[in-house]
PDB file of C-alpha atoms in Angstrom:
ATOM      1  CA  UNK A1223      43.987  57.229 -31.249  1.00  0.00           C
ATOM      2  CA  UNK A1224      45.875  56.500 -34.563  1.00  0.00           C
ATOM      3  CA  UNK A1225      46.442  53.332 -36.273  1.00  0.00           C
ATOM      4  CA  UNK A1226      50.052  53.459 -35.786  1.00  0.00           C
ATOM      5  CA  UNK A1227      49.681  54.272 -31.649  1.00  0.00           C
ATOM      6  CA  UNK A1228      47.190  51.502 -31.340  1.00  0.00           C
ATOM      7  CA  UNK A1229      49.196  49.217 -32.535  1.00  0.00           C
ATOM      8  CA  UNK A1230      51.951  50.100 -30.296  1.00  0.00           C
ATOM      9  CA  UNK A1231      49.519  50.222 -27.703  1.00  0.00           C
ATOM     10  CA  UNK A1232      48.141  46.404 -28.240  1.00  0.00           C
ATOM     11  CA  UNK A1233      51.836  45.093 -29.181  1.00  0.00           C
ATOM     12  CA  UNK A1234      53.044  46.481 -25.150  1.00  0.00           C
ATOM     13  CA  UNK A1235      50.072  44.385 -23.370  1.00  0.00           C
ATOM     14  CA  UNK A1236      52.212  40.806 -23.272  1.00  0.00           C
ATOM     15  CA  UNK A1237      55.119  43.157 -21.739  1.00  0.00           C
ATOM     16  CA  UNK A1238      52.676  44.380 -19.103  1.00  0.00           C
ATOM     17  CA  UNK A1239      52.334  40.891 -17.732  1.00  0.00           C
ATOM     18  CA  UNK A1240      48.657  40.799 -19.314  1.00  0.00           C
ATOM     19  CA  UNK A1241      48.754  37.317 -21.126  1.00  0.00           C
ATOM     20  CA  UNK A1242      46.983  36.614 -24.417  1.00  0.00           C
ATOM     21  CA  UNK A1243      44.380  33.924 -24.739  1.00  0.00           C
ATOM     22  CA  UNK A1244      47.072  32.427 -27.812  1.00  0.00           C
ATOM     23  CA  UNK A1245      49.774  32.263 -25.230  1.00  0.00           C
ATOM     24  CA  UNK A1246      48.491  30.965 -21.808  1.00  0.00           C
ATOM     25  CA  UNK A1247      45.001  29.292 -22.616  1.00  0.00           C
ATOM     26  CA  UNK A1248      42.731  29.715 -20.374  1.00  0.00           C
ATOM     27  CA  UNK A1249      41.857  26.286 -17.834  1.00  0.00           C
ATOM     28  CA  UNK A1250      38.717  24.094 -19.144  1.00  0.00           C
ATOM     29  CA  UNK A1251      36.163  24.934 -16.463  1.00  0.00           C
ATOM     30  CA  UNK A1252      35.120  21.210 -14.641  1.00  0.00           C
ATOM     31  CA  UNK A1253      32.647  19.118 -15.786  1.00  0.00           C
ATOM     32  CA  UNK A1254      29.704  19.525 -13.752  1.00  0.00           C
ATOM     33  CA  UNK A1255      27.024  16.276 -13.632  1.00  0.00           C
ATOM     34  CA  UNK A1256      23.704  17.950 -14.810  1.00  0.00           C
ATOM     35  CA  UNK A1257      20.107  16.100 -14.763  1.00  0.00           C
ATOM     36  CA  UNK A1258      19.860  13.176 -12.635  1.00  0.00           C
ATOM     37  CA  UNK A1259      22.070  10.539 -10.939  1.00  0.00           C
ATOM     38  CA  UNK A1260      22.351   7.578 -13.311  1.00  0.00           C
ATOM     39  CA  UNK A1261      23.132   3.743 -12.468  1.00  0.00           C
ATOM     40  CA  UNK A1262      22.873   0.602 -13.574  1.00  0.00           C
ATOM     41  CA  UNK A1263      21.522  -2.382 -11.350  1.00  0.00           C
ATOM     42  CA  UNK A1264      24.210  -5.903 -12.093  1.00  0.00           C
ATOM     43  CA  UNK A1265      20.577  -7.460 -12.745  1.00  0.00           C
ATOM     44  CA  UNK A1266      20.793  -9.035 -15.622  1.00  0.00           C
ATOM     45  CA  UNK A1267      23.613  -6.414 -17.907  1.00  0.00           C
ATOM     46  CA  UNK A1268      26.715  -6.659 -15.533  1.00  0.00           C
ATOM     47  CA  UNK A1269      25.770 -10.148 -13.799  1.00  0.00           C
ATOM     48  CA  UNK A1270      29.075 -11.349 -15.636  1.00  0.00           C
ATOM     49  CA  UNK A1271      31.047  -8.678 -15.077  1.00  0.00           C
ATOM     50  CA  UNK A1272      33.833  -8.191 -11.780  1.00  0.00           C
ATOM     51  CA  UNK A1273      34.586  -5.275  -9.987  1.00  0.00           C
ATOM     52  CA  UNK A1274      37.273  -4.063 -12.196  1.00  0.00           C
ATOM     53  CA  UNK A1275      35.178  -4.776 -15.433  1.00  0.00           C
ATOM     54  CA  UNK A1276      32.024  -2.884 -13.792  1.00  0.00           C
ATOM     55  CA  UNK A1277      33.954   0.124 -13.273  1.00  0.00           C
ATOM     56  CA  UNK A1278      36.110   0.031 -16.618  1.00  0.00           C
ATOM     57  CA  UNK A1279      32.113  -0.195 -18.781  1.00  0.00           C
ATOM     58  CA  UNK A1280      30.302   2.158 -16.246  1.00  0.00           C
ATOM     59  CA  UNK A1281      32.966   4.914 -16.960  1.00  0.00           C
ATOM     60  CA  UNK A1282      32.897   4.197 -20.340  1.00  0.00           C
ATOM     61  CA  UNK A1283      28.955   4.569 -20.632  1.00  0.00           C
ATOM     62  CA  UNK A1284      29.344   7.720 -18.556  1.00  0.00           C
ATOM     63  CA  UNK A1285      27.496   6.153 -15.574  1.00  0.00           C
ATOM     64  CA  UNK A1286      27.506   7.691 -11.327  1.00  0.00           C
ATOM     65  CA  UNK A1287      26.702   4.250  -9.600  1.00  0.00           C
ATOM     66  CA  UNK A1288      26.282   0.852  -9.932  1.00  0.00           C
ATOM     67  CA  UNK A1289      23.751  -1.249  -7.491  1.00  0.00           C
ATOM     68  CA  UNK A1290      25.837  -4.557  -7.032  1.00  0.00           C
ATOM     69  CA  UNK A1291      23.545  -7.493  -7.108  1.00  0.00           C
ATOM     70  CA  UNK A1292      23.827 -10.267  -4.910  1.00  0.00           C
ATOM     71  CA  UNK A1293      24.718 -13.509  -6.576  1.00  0.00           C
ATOM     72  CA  UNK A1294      26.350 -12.017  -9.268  1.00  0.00           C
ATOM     73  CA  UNK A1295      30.407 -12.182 -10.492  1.00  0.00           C
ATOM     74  CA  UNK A1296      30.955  -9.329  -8.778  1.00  0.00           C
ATOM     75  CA  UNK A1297      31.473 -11.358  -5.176  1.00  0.00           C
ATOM     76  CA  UNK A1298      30.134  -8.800  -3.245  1.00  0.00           C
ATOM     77  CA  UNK A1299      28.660 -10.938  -0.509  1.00  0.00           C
ATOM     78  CA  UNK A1300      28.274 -10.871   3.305  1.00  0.00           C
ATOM     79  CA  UNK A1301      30.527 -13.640   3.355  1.00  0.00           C
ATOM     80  CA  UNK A1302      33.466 -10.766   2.491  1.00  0.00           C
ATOM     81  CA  UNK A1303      36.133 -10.705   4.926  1.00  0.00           C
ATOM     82  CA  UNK A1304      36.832  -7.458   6.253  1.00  0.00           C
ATOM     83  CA  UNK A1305      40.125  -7.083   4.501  1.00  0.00           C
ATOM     84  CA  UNK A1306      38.260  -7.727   1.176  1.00  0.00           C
ATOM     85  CA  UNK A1307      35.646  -5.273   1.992  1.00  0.00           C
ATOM     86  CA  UNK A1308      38.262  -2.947   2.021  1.00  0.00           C
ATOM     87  CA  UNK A1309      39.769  -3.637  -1.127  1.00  0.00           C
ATOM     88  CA  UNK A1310      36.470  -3.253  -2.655  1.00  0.00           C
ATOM     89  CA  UNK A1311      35.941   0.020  -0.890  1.00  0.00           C
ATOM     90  CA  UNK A1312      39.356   1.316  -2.613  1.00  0.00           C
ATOM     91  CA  UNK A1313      38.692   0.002  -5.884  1.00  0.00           C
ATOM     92  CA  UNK A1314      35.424   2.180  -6.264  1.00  0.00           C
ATOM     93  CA  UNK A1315      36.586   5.038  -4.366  1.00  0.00           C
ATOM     94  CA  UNK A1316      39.746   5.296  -6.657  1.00  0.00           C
ATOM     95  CA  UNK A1317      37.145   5.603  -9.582  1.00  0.00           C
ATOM     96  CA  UNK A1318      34.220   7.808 -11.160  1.00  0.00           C
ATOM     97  CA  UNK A1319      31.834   5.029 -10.202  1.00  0.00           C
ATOM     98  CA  UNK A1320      30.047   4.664  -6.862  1.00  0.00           C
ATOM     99  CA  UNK A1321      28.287   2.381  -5.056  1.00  0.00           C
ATOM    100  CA  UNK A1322      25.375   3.557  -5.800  1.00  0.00           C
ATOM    101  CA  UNK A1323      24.014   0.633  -3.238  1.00  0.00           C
ATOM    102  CA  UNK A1324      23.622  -3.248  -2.442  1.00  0.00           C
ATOM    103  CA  UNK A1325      20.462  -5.235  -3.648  1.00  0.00           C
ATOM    104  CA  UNK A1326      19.366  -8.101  -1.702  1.00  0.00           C
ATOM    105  CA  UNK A1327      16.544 -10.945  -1.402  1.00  0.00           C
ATOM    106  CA  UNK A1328      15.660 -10.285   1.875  1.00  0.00           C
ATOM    107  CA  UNK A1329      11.980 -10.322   2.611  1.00  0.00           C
ATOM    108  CA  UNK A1330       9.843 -10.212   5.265  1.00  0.00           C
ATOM    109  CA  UNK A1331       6.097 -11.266   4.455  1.00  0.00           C
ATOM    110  CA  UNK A1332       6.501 -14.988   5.302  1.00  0.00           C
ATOM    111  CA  UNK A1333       3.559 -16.830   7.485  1.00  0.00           C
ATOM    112  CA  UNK A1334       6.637 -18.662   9.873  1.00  0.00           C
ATOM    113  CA  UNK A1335       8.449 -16.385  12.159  1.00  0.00           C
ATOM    114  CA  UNK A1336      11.786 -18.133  11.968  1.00  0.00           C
ATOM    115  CA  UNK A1337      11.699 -17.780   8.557  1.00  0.00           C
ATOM    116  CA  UNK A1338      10.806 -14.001   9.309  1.00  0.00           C
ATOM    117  CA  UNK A1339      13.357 -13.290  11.833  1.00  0.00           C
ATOM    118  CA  UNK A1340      16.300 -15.187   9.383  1.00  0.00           C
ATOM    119  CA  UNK A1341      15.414 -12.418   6.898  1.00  0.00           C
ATOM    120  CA  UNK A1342      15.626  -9.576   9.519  1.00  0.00           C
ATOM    121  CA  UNK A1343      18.975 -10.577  10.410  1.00  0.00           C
ATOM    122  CA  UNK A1344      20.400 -11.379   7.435  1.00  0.00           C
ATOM    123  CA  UNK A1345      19.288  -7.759   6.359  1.00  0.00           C
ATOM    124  CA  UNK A1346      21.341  -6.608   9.475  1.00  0.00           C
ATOM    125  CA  UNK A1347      24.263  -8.295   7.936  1.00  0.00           C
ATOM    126  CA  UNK A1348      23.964  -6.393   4.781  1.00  0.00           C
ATOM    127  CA  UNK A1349      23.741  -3.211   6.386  1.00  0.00           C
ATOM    128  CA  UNK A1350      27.085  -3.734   8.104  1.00  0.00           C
ATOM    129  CA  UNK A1351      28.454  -4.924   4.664  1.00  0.00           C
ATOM    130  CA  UNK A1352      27.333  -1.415   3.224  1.00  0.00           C
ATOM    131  CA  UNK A1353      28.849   0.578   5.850  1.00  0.00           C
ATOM    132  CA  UNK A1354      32.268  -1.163   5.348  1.00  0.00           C
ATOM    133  CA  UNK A1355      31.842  -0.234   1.515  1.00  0.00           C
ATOM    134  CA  UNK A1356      30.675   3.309   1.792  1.00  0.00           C
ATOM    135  CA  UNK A1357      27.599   2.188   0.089  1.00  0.00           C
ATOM    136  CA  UNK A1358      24.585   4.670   1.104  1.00  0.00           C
ATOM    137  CA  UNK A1359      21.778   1.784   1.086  1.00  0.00           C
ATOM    138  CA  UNK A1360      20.630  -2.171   1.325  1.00  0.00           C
ATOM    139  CA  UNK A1361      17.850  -2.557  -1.190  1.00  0.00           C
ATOM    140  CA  UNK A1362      15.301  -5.641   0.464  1.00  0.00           C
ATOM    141  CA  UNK A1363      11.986  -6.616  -1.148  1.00  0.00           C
ATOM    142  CA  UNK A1364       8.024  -7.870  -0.320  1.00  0.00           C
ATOM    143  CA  UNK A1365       7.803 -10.870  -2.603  1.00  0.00           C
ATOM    144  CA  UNK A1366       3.515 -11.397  -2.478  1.00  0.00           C
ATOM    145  CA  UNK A1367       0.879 -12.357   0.276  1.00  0.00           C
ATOM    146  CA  UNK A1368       0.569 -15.665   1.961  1.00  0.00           C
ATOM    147  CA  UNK A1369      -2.961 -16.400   0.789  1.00  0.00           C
ATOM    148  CA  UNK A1370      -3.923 -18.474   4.088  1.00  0.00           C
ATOM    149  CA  UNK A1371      -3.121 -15.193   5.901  1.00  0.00           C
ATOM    150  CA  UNK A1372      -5.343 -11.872   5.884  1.00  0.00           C
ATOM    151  CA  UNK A1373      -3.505  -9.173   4.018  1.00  0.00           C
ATOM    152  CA  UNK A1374      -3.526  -6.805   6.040  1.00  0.00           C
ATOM    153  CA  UNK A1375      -1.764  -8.510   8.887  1.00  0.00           C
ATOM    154  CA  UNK A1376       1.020  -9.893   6.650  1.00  0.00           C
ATOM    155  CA  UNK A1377       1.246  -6.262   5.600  1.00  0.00           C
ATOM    156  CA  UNK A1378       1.210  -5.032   8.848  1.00  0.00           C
ATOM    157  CA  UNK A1379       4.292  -7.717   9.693  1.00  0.00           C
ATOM    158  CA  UNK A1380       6.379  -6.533   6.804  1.00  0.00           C
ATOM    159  CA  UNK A1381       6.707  -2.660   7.795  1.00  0.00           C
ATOM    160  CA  UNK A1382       7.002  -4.022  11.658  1.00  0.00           C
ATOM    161  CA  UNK A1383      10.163  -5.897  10.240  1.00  0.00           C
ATOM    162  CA  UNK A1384      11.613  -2.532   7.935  1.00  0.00           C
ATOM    163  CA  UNK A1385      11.001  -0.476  11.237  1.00  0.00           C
ATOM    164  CA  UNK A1386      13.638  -2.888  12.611  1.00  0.00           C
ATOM    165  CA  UNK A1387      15.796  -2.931  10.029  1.00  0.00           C
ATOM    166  CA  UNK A1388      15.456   0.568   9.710  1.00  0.00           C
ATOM    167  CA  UNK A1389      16.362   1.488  13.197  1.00  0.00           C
ATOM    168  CA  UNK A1390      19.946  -0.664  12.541  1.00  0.00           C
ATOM    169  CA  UNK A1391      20.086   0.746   9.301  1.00  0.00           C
ATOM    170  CA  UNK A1392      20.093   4.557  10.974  1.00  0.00           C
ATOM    171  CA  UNK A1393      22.607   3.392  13.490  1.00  0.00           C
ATOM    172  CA  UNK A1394      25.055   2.301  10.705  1.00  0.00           C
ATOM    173  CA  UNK A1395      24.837   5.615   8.896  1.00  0.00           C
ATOM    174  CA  UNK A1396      22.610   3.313   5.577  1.00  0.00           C
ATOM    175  CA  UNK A1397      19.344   3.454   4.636  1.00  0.00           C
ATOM    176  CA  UNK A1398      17.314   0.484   3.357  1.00  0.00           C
ATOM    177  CA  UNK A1399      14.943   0.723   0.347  1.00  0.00           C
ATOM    178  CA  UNK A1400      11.894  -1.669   0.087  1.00  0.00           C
ATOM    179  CA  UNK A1401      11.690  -2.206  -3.888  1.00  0.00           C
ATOM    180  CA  UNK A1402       8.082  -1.995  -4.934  1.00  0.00           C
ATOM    181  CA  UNK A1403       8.150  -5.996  -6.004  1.00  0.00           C
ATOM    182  CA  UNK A1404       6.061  -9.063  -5.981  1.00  0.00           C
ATOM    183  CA  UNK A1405       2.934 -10.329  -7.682  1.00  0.00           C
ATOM    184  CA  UNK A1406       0.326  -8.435  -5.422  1.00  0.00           C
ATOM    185  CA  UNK A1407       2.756  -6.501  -3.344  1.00  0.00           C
ATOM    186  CA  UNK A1408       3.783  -4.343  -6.575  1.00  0.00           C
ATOM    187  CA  UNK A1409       0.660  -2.824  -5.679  1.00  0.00           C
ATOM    188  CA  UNK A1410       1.485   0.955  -5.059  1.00  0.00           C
ATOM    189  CA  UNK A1411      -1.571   1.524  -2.281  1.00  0.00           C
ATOM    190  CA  UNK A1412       0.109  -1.659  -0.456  1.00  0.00           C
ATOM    191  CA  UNK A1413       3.338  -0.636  -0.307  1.00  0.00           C
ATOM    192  CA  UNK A1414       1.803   2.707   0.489  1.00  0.00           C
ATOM    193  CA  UNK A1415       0.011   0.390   3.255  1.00  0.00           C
ATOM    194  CA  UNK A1416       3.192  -1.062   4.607  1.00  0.00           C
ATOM    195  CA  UNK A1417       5.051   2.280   5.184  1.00  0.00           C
ATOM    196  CA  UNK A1418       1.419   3.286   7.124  1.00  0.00           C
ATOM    197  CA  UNK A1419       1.886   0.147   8.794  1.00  0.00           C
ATOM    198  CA  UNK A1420       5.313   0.653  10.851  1.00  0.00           C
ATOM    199  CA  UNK A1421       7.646   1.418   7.789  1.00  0.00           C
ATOM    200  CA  UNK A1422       7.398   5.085   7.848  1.00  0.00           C
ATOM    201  CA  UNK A1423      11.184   5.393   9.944  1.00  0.00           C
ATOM    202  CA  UNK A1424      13.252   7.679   8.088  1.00  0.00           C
ATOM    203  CA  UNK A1425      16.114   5.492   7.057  1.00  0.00           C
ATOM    204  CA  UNK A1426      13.051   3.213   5.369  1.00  0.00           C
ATOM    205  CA  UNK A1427      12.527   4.202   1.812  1.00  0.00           C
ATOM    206  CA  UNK A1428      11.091   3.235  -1.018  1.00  0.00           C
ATOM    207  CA  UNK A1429      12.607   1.449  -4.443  1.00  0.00           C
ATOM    208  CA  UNK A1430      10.469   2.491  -7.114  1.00  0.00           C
ATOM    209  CA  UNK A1431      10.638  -0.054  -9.452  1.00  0.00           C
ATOM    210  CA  UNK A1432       8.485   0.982 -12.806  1.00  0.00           C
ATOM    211  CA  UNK A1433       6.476  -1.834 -13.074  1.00  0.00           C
ATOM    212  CA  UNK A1434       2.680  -1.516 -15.135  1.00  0.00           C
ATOM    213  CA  UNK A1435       0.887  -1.998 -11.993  1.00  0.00           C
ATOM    214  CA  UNK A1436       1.882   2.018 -11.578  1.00  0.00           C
ATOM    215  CA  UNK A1437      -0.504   2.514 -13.940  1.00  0.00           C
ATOM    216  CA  UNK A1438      -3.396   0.485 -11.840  1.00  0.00           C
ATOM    217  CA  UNK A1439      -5.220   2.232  -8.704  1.00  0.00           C
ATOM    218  CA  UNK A1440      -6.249   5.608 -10.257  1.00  0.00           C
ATOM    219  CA  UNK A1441      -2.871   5.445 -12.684  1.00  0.00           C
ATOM    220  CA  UNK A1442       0.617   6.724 -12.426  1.00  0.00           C
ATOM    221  CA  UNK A1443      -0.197  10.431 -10.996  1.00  0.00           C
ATOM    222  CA  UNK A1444      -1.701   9.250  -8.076  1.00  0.00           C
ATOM    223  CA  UNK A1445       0.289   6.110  -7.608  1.00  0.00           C
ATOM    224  CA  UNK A1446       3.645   8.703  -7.434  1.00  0.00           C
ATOM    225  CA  UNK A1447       1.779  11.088  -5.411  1.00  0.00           C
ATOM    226  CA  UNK A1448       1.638   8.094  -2.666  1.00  0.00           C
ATOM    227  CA  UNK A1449       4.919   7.283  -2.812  1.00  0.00           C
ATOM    228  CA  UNK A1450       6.855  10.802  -3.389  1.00  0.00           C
ATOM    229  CA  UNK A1451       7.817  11.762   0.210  1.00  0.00           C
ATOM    230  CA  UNK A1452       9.490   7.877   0.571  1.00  0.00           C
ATOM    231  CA  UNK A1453      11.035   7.737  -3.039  1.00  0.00           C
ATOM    232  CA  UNK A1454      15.000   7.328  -2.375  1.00  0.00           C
ATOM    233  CA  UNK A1455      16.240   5.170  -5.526  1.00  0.00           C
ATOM    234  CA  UNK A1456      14.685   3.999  -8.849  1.00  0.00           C
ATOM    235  CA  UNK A1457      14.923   0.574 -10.909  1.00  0.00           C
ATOM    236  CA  UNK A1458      14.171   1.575 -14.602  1.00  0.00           C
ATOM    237  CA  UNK A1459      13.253  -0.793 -17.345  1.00  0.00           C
ATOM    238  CA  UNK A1460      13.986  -0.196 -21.262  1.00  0.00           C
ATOM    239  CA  UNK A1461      13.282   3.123 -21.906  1.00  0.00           C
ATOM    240  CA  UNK A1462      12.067   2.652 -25.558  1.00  0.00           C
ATOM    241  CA  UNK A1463       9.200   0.954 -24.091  1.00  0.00           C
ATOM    242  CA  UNK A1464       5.939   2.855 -24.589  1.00  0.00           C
ATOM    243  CA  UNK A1465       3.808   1.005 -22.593  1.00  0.00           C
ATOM    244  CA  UNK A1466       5.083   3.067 -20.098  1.00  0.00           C
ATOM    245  CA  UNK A1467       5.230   6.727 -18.812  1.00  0.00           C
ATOM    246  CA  UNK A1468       9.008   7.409 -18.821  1.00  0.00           C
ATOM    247  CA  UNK A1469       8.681  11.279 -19.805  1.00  0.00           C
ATOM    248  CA  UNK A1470       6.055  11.485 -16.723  1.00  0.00           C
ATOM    249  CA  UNK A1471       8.681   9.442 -14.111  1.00  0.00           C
ATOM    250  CA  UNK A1472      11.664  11.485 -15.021  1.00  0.00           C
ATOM    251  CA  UNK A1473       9.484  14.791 -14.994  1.00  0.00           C
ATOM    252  CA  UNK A1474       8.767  14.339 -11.347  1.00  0.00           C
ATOM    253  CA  UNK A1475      11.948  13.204 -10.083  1.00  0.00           C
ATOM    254  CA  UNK A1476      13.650  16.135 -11.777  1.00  0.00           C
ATOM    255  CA  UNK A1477      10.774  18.641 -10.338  1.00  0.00           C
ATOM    256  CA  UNK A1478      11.155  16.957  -6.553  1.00  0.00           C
ATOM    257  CA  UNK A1479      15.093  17.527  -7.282  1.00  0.00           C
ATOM    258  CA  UNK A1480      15.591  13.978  -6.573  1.00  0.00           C
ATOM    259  CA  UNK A1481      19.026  13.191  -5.094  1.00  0.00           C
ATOM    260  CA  UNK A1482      18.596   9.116  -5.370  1.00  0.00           C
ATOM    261  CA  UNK A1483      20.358   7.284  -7.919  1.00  0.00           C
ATOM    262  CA  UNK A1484      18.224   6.316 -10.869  1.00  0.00           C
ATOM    263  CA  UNK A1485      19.158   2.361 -11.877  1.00  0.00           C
ATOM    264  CA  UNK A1486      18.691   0.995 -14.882  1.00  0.00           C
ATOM    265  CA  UNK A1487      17.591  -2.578 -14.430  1.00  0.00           C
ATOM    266  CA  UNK A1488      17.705  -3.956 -18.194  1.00  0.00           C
ATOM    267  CA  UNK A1489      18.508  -7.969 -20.048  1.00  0.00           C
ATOM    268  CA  UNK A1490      22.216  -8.892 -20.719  1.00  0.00           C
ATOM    269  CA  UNK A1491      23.644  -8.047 -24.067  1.00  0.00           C
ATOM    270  CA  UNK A1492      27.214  -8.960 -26.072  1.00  0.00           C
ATOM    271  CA  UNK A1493      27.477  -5.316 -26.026  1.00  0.00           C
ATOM    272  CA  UNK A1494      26.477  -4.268 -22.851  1.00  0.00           C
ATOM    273  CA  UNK A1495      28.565  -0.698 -22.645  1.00  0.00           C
ATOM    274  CA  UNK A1496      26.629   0.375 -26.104  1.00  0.00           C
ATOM    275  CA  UNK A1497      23.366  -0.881 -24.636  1.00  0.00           C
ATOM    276  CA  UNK A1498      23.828   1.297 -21.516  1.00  0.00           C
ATOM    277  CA  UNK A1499      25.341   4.140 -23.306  1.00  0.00           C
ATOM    278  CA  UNK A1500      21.784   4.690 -25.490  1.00  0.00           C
ATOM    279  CA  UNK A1501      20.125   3.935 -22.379  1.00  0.00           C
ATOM    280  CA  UNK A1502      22.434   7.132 -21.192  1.00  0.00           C
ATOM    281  CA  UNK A1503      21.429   9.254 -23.807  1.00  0.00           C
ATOM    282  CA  UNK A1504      17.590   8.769 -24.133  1.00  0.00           C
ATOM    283  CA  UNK A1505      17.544   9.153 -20.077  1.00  0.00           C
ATOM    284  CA  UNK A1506      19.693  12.623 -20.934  1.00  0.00           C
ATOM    285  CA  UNK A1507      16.617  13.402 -24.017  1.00  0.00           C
ATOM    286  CA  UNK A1508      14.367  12.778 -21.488  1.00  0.00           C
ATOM    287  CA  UNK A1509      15.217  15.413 -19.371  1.00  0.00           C
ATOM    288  CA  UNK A1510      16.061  18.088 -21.979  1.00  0.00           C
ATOM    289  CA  UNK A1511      19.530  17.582 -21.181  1.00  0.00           C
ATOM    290  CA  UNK A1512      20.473  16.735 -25.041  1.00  0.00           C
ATOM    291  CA  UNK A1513      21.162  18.932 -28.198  1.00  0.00           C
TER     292      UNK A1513
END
């Protein structure tokens, strides 16, 4: 072919019908969410912040969830009436930012039944509040060992309770996640203990909460290893802090494909959307997700 026909030839291709990339650009192919799910707990960096506010900073930071708080400004309380549970629904559903899930104080390791069964139900109440948002989970806690009772039967009481809750919890579509929390119940073998002990339902899992005593009781590695098949949302601390093994934690999750929501838990700042938009990025490095 000639110079002159070849030109002809390449000058003829908009009159075939066969666009060029100058004149009809081509549609930006949609952002797909590599690595894993990011939140941000309200405890302590969004305490102050409402609805509208969490949603406006969390898309800012590039954030999936949020895990509203009770107590905080929020308002999200089981005191909501149903046509404000509504309204809260829409307001996240109408956004980029989930519920990622709703963290209580409910806890189960008391010595006095009443105080015991209280707990139970109050968790029940929860659960109906997060099937009215959409939200997948109801985060509730052990908060230490009664010292004039023998561990192992307080233990023992606290996964009889989460089977309970549990079972409600699987009828209302929601799962409930026992954060790994308290002075001697952040003790990986005992929560380990208290699944082995009537928590092992499947809408029971656990909150792994990144605390140093994961590096007690034969270290991280084996502490995980417990805990793996249970693991269905993470509470994160600073991730600039060395004392602990961050590359290790996100390693796993990513290798078990982890479909939980990862929370950062972190202090207040004046500039909390910068705060949690490093905290974005070095999660990202973490992972090899970064450039």
């Amino acid at each position: 072919m000639n110079r002159r026909h070849f030109l002809s030839t390449v000058a003829a291709v908009p009159a075939l019908g066969l666009a060029t990339s100058a004149q009809t650009p081509r549609p930006a192919a949609p952002a797909v969410r590599q690595g894993l799910k990011l939140g941000t707990v309200t405890y302590n960096i969004a305490k102050d912040w409402d609805v509208p506010t969490i949603i406006k900073n969390l898309s800012a930071a590039g954030f999936d969830a949020v895990e509203l708080r009770t107590t905080h400004k929020h308002g999200v309380e089981i005191s909501l009436s149903p046509a404000a549970r509504a309204e809260v629904r829409k307001q996240f559903a109408d956004s980029p930012v989930k519920i990622g899930g709703l963290g209580t104080t409910c806890e189960y390791h008391s010595p006095d039944a009443a105080v015991v069964r209280k707990n139970i139900d109050e968790t029940k109440e929860w659960v109906k509040l997060a099937k009215d948002l959409g939200s997948p989970s109801v985060k509730v806690r052990p908060n230490g060992l009664p010292k004039e009772v023998p561990e192992e039967k307080t233990l023992e009481q606290i996964g009889k309770s989460l089977r309970e809750c549990g079972q409600f919890a699987q009828d209302n579509g929601v799962l409930i996640q026992l954060e790994v929390h308290g002075s001697e119940t952040s003790r990986v073998p005992r929560i380990r203990k208290i699944f082995d002990f009537g928590g092992n339902h499947p809408a029971v899992k656990a909150c792994w909460n990144s605390n140093q005593t994961d590096l007690l009781d034969g270290g991280f590695e084996a502490n995980f290893k417990l805990l793996k098949d249970q693991i269905g949302q993470v509470h994160m601390r600073d991730l600039y802090l060395e004392e602990y093994p961050w590359r290790a934690l996100i390693t796993n999750l990513a290798a078990m494909k982890f479909q939980g929501y990862c929370f950062a838990e972190i202090p207040e700042s004046t500039d909390g959307v910068r705060v949690l938009q490093y905290f974005r990025g070095l999660f990202r490095a973490y992972q090899g997700l970064t450039t």
